[in-house]
Coordinates of C-alpha atoms and ligand atoms in Angstrom, one line a residue:
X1 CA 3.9 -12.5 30.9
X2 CA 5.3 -9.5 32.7
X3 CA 6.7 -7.7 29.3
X4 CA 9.8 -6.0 30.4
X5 CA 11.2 -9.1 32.0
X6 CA 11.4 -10.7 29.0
X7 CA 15.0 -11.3 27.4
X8 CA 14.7 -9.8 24.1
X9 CA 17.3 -11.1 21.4
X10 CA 17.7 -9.7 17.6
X11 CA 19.5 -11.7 15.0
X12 CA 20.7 -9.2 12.5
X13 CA 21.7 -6.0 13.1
X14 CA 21.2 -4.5 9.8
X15 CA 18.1 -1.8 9.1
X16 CA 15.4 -3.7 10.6
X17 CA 17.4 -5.7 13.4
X18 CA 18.9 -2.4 15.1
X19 CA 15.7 -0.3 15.1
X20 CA 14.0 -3.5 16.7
X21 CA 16.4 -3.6 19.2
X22 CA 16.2 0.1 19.9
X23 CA 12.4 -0.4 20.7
X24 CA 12.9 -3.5 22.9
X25 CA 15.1 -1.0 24.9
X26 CA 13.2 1.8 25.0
X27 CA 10.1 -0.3 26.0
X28 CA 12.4 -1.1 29.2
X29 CA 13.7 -4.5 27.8
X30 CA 17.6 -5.9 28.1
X31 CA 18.8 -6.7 24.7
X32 CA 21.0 -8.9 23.5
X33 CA 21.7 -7.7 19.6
X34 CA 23.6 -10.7 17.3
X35 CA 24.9 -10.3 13.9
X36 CA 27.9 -12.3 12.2
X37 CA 29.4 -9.4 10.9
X38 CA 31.5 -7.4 14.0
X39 CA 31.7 -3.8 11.7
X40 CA 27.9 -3.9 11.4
X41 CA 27.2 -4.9 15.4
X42 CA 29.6 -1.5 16.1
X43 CA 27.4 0.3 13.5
X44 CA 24.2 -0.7 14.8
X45 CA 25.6 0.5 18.5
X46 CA 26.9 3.8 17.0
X47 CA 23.6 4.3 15.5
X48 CA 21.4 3.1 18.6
X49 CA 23.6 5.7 20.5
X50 CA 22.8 8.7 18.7
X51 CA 19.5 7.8 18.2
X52 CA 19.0 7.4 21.6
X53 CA 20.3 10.6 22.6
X54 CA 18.1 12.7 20.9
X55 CA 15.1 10.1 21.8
X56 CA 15.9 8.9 25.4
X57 CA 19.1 10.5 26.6
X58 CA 18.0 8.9 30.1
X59 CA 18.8 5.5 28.7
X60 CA 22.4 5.9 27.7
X61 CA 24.0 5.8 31.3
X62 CA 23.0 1.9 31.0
X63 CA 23.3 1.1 27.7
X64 CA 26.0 -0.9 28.4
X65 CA 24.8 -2.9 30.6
X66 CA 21.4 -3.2 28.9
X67 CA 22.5 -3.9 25.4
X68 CA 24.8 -6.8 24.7
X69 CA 26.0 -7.6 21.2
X70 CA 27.7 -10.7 19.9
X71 CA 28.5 -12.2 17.4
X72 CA 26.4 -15.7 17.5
X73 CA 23.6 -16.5 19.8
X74 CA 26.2 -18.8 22.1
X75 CA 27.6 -16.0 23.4
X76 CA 24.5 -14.6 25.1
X77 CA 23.0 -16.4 28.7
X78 CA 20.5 -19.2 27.9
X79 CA 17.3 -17.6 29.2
X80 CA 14.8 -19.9 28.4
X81 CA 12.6 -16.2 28.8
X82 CA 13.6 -15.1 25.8
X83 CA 11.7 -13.7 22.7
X84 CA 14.2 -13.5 19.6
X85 CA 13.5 -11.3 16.9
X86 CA 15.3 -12.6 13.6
X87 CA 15.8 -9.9 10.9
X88 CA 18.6 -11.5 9.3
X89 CA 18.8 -11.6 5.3
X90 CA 15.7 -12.6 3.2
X91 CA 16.8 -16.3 2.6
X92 CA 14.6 -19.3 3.7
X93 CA 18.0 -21.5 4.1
X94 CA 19.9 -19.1 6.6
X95 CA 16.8 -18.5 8.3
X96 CA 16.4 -22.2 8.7
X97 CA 19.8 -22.2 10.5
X98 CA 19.5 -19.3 12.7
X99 CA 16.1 -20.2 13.7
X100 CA 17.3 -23.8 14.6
X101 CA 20.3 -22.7 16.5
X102 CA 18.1 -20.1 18.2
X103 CA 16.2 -23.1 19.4
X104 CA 19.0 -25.2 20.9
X105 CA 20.2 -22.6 22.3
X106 CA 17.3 -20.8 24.3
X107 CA 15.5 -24.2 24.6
X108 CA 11.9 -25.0 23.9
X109 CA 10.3 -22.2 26.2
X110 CA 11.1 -19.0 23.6
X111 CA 9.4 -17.3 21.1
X112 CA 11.0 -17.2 18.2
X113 CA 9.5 -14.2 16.0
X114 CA 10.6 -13.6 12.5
X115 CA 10.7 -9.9 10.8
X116 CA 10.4 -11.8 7.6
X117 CA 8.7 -9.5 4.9
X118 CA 8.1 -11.9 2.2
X119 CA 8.1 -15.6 3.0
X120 CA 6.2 -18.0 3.9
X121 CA 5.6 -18.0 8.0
X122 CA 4.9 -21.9 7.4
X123 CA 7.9 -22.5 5.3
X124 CA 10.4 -20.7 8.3
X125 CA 8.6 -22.9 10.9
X126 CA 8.9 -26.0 8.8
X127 CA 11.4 -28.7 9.5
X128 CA 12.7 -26.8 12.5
X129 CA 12.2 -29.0 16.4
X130 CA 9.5 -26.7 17.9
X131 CA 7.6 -25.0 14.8
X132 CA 5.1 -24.2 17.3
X133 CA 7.0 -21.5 18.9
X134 CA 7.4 -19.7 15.7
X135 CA 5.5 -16.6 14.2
X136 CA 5.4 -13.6 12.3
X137 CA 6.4 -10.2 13.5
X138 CA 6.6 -8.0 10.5
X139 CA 7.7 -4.5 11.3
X140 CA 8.0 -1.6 8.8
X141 CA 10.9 0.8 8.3
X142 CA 12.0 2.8 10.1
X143 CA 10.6 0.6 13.0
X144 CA 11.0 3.1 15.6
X145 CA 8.5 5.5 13.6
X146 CA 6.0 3.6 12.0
X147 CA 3.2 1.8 14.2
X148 CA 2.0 -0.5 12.6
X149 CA 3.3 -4.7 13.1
X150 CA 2.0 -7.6 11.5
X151 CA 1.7 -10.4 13.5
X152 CA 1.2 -13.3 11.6
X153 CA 1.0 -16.9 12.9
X154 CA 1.8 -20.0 10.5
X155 CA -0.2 -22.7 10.3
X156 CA 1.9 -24.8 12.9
X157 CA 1.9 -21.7 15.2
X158 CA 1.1 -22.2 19.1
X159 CA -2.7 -20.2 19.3
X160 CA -1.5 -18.4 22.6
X161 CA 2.1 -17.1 20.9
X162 CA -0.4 -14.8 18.7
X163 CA -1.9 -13.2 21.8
X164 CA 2.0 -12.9 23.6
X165 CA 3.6 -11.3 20.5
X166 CA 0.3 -9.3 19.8
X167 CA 1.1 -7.7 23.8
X168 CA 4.6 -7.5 23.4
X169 CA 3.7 -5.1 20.7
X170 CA 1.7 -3.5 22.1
X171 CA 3.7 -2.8 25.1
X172 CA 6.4 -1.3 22.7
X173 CA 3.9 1.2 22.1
X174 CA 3.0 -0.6 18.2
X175 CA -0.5 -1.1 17.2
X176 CA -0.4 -4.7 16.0
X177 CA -3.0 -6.3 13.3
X178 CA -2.9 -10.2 12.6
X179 CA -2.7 -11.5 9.6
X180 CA -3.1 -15.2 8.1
X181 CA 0.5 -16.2 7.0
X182 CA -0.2 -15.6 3.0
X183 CA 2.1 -13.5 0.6
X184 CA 2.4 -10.0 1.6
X185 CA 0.4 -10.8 4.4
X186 CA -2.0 -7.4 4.8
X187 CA 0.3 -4.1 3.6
X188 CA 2.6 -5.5 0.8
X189 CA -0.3 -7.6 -0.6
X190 CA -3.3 -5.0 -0.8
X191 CA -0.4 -2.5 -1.7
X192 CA 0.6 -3.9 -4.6
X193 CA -1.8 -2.5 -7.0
X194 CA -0.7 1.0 -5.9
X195 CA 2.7 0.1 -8.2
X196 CA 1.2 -2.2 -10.7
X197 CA -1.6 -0.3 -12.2
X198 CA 0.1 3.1 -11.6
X199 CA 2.9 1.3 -13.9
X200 CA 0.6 -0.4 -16.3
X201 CA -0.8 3.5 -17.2
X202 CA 2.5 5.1 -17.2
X203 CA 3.5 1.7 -19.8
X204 CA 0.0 2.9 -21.6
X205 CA 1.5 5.9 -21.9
X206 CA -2.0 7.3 -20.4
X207 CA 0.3 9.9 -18.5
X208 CA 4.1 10.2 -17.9
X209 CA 5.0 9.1 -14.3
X210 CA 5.7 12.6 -12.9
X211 CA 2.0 13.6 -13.9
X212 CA 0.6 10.3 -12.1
X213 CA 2.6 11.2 -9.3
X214 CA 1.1 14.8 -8.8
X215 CA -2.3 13.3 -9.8
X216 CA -2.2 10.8 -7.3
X217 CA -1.2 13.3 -4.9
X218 CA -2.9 16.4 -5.8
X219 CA -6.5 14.4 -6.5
X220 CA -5.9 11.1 -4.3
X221 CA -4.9 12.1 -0.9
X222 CA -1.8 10.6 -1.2
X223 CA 1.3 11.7 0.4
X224 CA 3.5 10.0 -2.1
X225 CA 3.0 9.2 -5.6
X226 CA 3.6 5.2 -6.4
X227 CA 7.0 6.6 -8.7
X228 CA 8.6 8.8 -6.2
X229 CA 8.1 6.0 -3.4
X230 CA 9.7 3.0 -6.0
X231 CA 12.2 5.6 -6.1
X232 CA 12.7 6.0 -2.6
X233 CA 12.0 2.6 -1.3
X234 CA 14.2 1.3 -4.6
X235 CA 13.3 -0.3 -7.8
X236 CA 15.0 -3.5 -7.3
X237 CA 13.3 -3.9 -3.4
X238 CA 10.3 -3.2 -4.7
X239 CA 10.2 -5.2 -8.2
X240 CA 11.7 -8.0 -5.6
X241 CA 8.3 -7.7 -3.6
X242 CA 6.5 -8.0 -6.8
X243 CA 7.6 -10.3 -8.0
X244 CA 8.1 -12.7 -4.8
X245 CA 3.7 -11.9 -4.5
X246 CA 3.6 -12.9 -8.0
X247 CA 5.3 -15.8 -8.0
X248 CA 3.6 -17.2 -4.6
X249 CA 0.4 -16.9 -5.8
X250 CA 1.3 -19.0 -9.0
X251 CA 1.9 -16.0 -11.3
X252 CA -1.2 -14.3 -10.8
X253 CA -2.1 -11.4 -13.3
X254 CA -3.1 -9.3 -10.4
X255 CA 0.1 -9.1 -9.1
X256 CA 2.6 -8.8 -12.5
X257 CA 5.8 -7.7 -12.6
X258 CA 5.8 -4.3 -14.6
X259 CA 8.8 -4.2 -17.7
X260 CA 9.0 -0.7 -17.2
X261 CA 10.8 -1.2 -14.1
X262 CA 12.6 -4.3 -14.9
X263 CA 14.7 -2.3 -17.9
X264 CA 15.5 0.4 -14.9
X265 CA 16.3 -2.7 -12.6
X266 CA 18.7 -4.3 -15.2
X267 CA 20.5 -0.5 -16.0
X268 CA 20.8 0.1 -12.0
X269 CA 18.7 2.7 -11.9
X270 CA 17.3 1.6 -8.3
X271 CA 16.5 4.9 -7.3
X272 CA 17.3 7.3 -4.8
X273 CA 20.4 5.4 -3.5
X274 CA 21.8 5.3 -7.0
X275 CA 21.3 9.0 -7.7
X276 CA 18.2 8.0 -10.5
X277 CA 15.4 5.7 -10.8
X278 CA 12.2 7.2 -12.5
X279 CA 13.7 10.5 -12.0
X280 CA 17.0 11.8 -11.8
X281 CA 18.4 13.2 -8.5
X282 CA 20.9 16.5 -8.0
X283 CA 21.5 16.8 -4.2
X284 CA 18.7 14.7 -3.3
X285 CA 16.2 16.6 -5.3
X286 CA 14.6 15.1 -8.4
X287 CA 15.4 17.2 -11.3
X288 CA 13.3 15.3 -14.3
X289 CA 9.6 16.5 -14.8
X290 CA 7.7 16.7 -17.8
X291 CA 6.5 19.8 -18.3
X292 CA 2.7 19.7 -20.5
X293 CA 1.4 21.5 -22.1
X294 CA -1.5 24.5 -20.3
X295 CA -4.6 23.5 -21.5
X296 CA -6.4 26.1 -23.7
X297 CA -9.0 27.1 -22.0
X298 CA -12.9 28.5 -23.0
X299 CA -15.8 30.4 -21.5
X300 CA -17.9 28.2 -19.6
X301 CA -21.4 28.2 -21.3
X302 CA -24.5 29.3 -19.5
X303 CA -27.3 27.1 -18.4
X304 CA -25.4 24.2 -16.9
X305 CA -27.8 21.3 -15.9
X306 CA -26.6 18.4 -13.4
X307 CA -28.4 15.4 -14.3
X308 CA -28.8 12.7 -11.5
X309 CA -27.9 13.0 -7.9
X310 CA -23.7 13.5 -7.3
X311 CA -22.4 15.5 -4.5
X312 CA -18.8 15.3 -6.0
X313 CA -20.3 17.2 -9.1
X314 CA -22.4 19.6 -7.5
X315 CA -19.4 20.7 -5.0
X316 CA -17.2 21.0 -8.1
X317 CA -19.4 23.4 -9.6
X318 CA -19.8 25.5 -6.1
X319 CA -16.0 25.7 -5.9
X320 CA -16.3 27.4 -9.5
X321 CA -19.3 29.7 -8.0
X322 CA -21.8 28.0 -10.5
X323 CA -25.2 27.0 -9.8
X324 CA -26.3 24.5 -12.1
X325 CA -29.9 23.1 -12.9
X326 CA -30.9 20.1 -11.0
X327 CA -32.2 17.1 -13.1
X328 CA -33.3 14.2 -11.5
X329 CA -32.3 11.0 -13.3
X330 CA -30.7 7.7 -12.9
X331 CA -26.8 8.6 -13.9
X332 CA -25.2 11.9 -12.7
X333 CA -23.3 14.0 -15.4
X334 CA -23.0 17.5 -16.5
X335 CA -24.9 18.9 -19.2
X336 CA -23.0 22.0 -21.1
X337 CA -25.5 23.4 -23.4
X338 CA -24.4 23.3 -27.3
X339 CA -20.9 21.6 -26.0
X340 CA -21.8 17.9 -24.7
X341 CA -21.8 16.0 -21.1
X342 CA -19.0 15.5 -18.1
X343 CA -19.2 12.7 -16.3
X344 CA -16.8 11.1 -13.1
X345 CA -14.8 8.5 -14.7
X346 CA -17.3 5.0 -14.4
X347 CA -14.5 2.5 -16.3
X348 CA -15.0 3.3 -19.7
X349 CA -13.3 5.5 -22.2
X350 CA -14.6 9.2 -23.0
X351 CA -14.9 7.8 -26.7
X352 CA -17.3 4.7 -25.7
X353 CA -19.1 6.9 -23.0
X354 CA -19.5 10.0 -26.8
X355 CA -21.2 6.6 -28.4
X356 CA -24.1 6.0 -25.9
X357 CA -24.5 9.8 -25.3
X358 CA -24.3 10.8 -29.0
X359 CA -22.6 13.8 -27.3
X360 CA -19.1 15.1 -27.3
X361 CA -18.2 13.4 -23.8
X362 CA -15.1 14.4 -21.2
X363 CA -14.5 12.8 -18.0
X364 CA -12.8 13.6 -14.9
X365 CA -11.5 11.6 -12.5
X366 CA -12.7 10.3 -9.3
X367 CA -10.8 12.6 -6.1
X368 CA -10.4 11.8 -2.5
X369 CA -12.4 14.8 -1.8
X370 CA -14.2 17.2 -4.3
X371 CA -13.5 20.0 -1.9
X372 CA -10.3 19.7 -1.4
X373 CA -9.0 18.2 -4.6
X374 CA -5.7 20.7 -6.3
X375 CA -5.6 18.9 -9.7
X376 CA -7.7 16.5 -11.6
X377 CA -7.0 14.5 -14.6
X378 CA -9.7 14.8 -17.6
X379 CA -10.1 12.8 -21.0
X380 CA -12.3 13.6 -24.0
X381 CA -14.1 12.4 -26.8
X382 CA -12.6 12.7 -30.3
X383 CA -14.8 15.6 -30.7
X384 CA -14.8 16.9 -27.7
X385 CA -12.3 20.1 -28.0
X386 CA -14.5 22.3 -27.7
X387 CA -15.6 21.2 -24.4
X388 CA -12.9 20.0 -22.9
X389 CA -11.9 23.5 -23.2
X390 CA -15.1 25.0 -21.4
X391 CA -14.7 21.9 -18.7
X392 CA -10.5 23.4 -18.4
X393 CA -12.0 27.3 -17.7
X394 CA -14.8 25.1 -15.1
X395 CA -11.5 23.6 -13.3
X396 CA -9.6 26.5 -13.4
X397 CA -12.5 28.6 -11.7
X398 CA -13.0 26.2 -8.8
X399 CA -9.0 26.4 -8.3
X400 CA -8.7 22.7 -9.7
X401 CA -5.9 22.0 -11.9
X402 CA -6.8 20.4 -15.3
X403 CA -4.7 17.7 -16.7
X404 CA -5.3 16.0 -19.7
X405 CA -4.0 12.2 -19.6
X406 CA -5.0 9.4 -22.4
X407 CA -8.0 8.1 -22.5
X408 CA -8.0 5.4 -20.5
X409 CA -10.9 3.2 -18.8
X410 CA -11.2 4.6 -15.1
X411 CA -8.4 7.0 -15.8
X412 CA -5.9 7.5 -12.9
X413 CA -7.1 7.6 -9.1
X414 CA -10.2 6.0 -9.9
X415 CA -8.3 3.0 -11.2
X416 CA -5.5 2.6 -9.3
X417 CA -7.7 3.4 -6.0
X418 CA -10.5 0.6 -7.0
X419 CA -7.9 -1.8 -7.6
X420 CA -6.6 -1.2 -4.3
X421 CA -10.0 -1.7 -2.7
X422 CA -10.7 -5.3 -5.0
X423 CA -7.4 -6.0 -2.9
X424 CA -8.7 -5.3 0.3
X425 CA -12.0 -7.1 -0.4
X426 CA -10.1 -10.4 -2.0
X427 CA -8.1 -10.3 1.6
X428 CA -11.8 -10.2 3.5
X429 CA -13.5 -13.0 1.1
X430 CA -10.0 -15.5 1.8
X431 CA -10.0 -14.4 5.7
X432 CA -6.7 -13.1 5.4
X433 CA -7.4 -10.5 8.0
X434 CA -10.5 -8.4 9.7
X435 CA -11.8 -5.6 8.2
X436 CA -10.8 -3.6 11.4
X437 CA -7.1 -4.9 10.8
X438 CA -7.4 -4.3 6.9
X439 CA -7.8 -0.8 7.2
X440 CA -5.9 -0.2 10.0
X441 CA -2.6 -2.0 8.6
X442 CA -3.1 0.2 5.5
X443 CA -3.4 3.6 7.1
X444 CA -0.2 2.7 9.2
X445 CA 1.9 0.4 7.3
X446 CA 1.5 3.4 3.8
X447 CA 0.3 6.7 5.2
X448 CA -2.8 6.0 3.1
X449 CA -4.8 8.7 3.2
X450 CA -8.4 6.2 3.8
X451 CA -8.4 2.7 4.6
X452 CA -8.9 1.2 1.2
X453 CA -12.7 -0.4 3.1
X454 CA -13.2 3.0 4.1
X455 CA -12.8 4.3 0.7
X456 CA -15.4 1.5 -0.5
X457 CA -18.0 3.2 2.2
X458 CA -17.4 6.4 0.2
X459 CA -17.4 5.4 -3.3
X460 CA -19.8 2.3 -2.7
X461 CA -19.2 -1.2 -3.6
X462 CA -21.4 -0.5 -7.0
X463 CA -19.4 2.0 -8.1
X464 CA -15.9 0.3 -7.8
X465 CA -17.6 -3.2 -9.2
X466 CA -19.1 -1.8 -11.8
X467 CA -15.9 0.3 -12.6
X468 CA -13.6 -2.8 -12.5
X469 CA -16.5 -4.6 -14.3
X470 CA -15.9 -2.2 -17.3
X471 CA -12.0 -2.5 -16.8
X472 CA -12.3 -6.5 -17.4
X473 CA -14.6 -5.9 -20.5
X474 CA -12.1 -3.7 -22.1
X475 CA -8.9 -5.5 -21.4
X476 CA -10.3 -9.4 -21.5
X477 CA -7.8 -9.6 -18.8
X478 CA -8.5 -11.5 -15.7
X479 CA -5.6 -9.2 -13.8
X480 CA -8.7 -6.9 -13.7
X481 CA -11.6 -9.7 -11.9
X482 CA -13.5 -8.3 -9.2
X483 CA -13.5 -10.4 -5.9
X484 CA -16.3 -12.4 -5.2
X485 CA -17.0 -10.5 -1.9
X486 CA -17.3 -7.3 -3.9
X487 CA -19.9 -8.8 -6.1
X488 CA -21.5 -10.4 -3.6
X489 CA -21.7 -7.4 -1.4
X490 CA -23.3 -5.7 -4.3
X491 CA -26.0 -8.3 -5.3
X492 CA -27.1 -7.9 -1.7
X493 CA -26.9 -4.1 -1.6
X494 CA -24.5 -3.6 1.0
X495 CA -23.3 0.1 1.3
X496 CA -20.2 -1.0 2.6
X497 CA -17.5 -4.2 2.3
X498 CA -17.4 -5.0 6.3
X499 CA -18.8 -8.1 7.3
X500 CA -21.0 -6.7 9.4
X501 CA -23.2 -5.1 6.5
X502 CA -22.6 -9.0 4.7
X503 CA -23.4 -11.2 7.8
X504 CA -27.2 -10.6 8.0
X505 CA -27.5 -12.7 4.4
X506 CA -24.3 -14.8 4.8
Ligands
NAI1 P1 20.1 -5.9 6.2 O1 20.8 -6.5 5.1 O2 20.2 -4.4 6.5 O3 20.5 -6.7 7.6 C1 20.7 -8.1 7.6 C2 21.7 -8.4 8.7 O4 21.7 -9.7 8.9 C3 23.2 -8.0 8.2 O5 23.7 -7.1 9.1 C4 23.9 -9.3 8.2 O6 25.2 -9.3 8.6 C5 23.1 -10.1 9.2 N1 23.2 -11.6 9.0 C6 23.2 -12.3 7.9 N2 23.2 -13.6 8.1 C7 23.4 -13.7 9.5 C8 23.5 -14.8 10.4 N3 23.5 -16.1 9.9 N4 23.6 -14.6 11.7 C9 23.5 -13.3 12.2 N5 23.4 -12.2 11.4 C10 23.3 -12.5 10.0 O7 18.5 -6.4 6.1 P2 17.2 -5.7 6.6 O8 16.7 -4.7 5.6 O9 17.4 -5.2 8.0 O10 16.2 -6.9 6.6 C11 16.2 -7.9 7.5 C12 15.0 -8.7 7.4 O11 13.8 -7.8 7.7 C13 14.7 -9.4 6.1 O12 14.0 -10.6 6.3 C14 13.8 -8.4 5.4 O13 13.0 -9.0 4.4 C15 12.9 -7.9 6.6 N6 12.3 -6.6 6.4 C16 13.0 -5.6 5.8 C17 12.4 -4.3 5.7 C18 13.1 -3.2 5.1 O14 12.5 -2.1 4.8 N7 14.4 -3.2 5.0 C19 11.0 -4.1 6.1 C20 10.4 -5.3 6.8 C21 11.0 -6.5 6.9

């Protein structure tokens, strides 16, 4: 199909439905823009408008002409040529209706995409004349910024509407993934332990929420911390997500609802919009932070050995200027002489890892990068003052800020990130989406900082099995199971969770 002779026609004008419309136009498309309500169609205009002139002055001489709002699909010319976007509310019943009438209208020809960002693709196509000419088109807000679109056929869906919709993105300059129509399809399914666990350890009280913000910032590579962005994206859309996940994959433990953000949902404390949510907003600018303690710091002992082979490790102590003994042996850690060992967080507690050594023990997290990590959380051993102090003054000397957080198994990034990547691999074993489309939808549809397979290639399938491995020993709770295709991968040795590196034994 020549693109920009396609009718394009959005039902709903609200967030979603006006920023779709403003790409249709851009991409060269005429656009006819529908919503019940008259004061939002003038708002959607207004907006369009001044969007436009800062983006594409050139297009507001024919505006008029090329954008058409009313206020039911009737109103517009039947085009059979017509693609219709719906992003109308997030109810199955009035999508039903719209969808339906959509139908009758345009006839049997169009494509009917919905923006729909939690149900069931299946479910929308159901019961209506032509479920066939139905399928997914899930963009992200704000729609003329973020790339990425989820195309996602249902299981009625025509084959050849995937490849239509697929080019129509692209032709709006999106980069469009596919995704099996499941819950949360790619982004808000693999996403969703970057919430959960980050509010499991702030319900743990392993660190206060601010802290696990910065950590998962300063030592994860992320842009946002999980609290700042339930804030901003609000508490009830996001516990709405949740729990819509949760409840479609028969209340999975993976994907619980956290009670920590229920109590702010029930006190309307949504977030940003309603001046506080986690933190409290002046002017836009969140004024609550706990403020810890400094760490008390100690001279770093002499005759440092590094046991084992671990280039995170050794780059730590080069930040500080240190050149440790090399050890060979099986697990890496750092030996301070008269003080005890440091290892990188492996998914058990600093107390259980003191009992096998016979050592005072401290671990550190695991960062995105060891060179350009600004702050690191730490935990210790009961004993283990004494060196936590000397491994504060090791920090401090590579320019690392130390932060001491509970004792937790896999502590903060570690955790949260290898939950993420159980996420991604559970979406490869069920054929959700490909690998390619995995990481891609992640890096657009969140700003993560590494596709959550190509944060497997860097940690290694081993490590975030046997880290999870230790998480489901400690908690006896299946939220934490590793996915088959992560074990599997492992048994076989793979470096990596692609199904390339699988195929050859598959
Ligand atoms: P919104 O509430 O801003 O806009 C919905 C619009 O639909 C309203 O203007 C309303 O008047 C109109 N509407 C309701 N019933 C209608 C009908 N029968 N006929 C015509 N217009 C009707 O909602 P928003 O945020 O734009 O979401 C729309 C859809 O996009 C939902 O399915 C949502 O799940 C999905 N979505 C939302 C995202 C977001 O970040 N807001 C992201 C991705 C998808």
């Amino acid at each position: 199909m020549t693109n920009s002779a396609l009718r394009i026609c959005v039902i709903g004008a609200g967030t979603m439905g006006q920023g779709i419309a403003q790409v249709a136009l851009t991409a060269g498309h005429n656009v006819g823009l529908v919503d019940l309500d008259p004061d939002q169609l003038a708002t959607a205009v207004s907006d369009i408008r001044s969007r436009l002139t800062r983006r594409a002055p050139g297009l507001l001489q024919h505006l008029s002409e090329r954008l058409l709002t009313a206020p039911s699909v009737r109103d517009l010319s039947a085009e059979p040529n017509t693609v219709v976007v719906e992003a109308v509310v997030e109810n199955l019943a009035i999508k039903h209706a719209v969808l339906q009438e959509a139908l009758d209208h345009f006839g049997p020809l169009c494509r009917i995409a919905t923006n729909t960002s939690s149900l069931s693709i299946t479910d929308i196509a159901a019961g209506l004349t032509r479920p066939d000419r139905v399928i997914g088109m899930h963009f992200f807000n704000p729609v003329p910024v973020m790339q990425l679109v989820e195309v996602v056929p249902g299981v009625q869906t025509d084959p050849a509407l995937v490849d239509e919709i697929r080019q129509l993105a692209v032709s709006w300059g999106k980069t469009p993934t596919v995704a099996r129509s499941t819950p949360g399809f790619i982004v808000n399914r693999i996403a969703r332990p970057f919430y959960g666990e980050a509010l499991r350890l702030a319900e743990e009280n392993v660190a206060p929420f601010d802290v696990i913000d910065r950590l998962i910032r300063g030592a994860g590579g992320f842009r946002m911390g999980p609290f700042e962005l339930m804030d901003l994206v609000g508490n009830d859309v996001n516990e709405t997500v949740t729990r819509t996940v949760w409840t479609a994959f028969n209340f999975d433990p993976r994907f619980a609802p956290s009670l920590l953000q229920r109590e702010l949902v029930a006190a309307g404390r949504l977030g940003r919009k309603t001046g506080a949510g986690f933190y409290v907003y002046a002017d836009g600018v969140a004024i609550t932070a706990s403020s810890p303690e400094p760490e008390p710091t100690r001279p770093v002992p002499g005759g440092i050995e590094l046991h084992g082979d671990s280039a995170e490790l050794e780059q730590w102590l080069l930040r500080g200027g240190i050149t440790g003994e090399l050890i060979p042996g099986p697990h890496p850690y750092l030996s301070l002489p008269g003080l005890g060992n440091v290892r990188i967080t492996r998914g058990v507690s600093a107390q259980e890892e003191a009992s096998i050594d016979k050592v005072p023990v401290v671990l550190i997290d695991r960062p995105l990068d060891m060179n350009a990590v600004a702050c690191l959380a730490f935990s210790g051993s009961e004993d283990s003052a004494d060196l936590a102090g000397a491994v504060t003054g090791l920090l401090r000397r590579a320019g690392i800020d130390p932060i001491r957080v509970g004792d937790a198994p896999g502590l903060i990034v570690a955790r949260v990130v290898s939950m993420i990547i159980n996420e991604a691999a559970e979406a490869l074993h069920l054929g959700i989406a490909s690998a390619a489309d995995v990481d891609t939808a992640m890096e657009l549809g969140t700003n993560y900082p590494l596709g959550p397979l190509a944060w497997a290639d860097r940690w290694s399938p081993a490590y975030v099995l046997s880290l999870l491995d230790s998480l489901h020993d400690e908690y006896r709770d299946s939220r934490y199971r590793a996915s088959q295709w992560l074990r599997s991968a492992v048994r076989r040795d793979r470096r990596s969770l692609r199904p390339s590196h699988l195929s050859a034994e598959k």
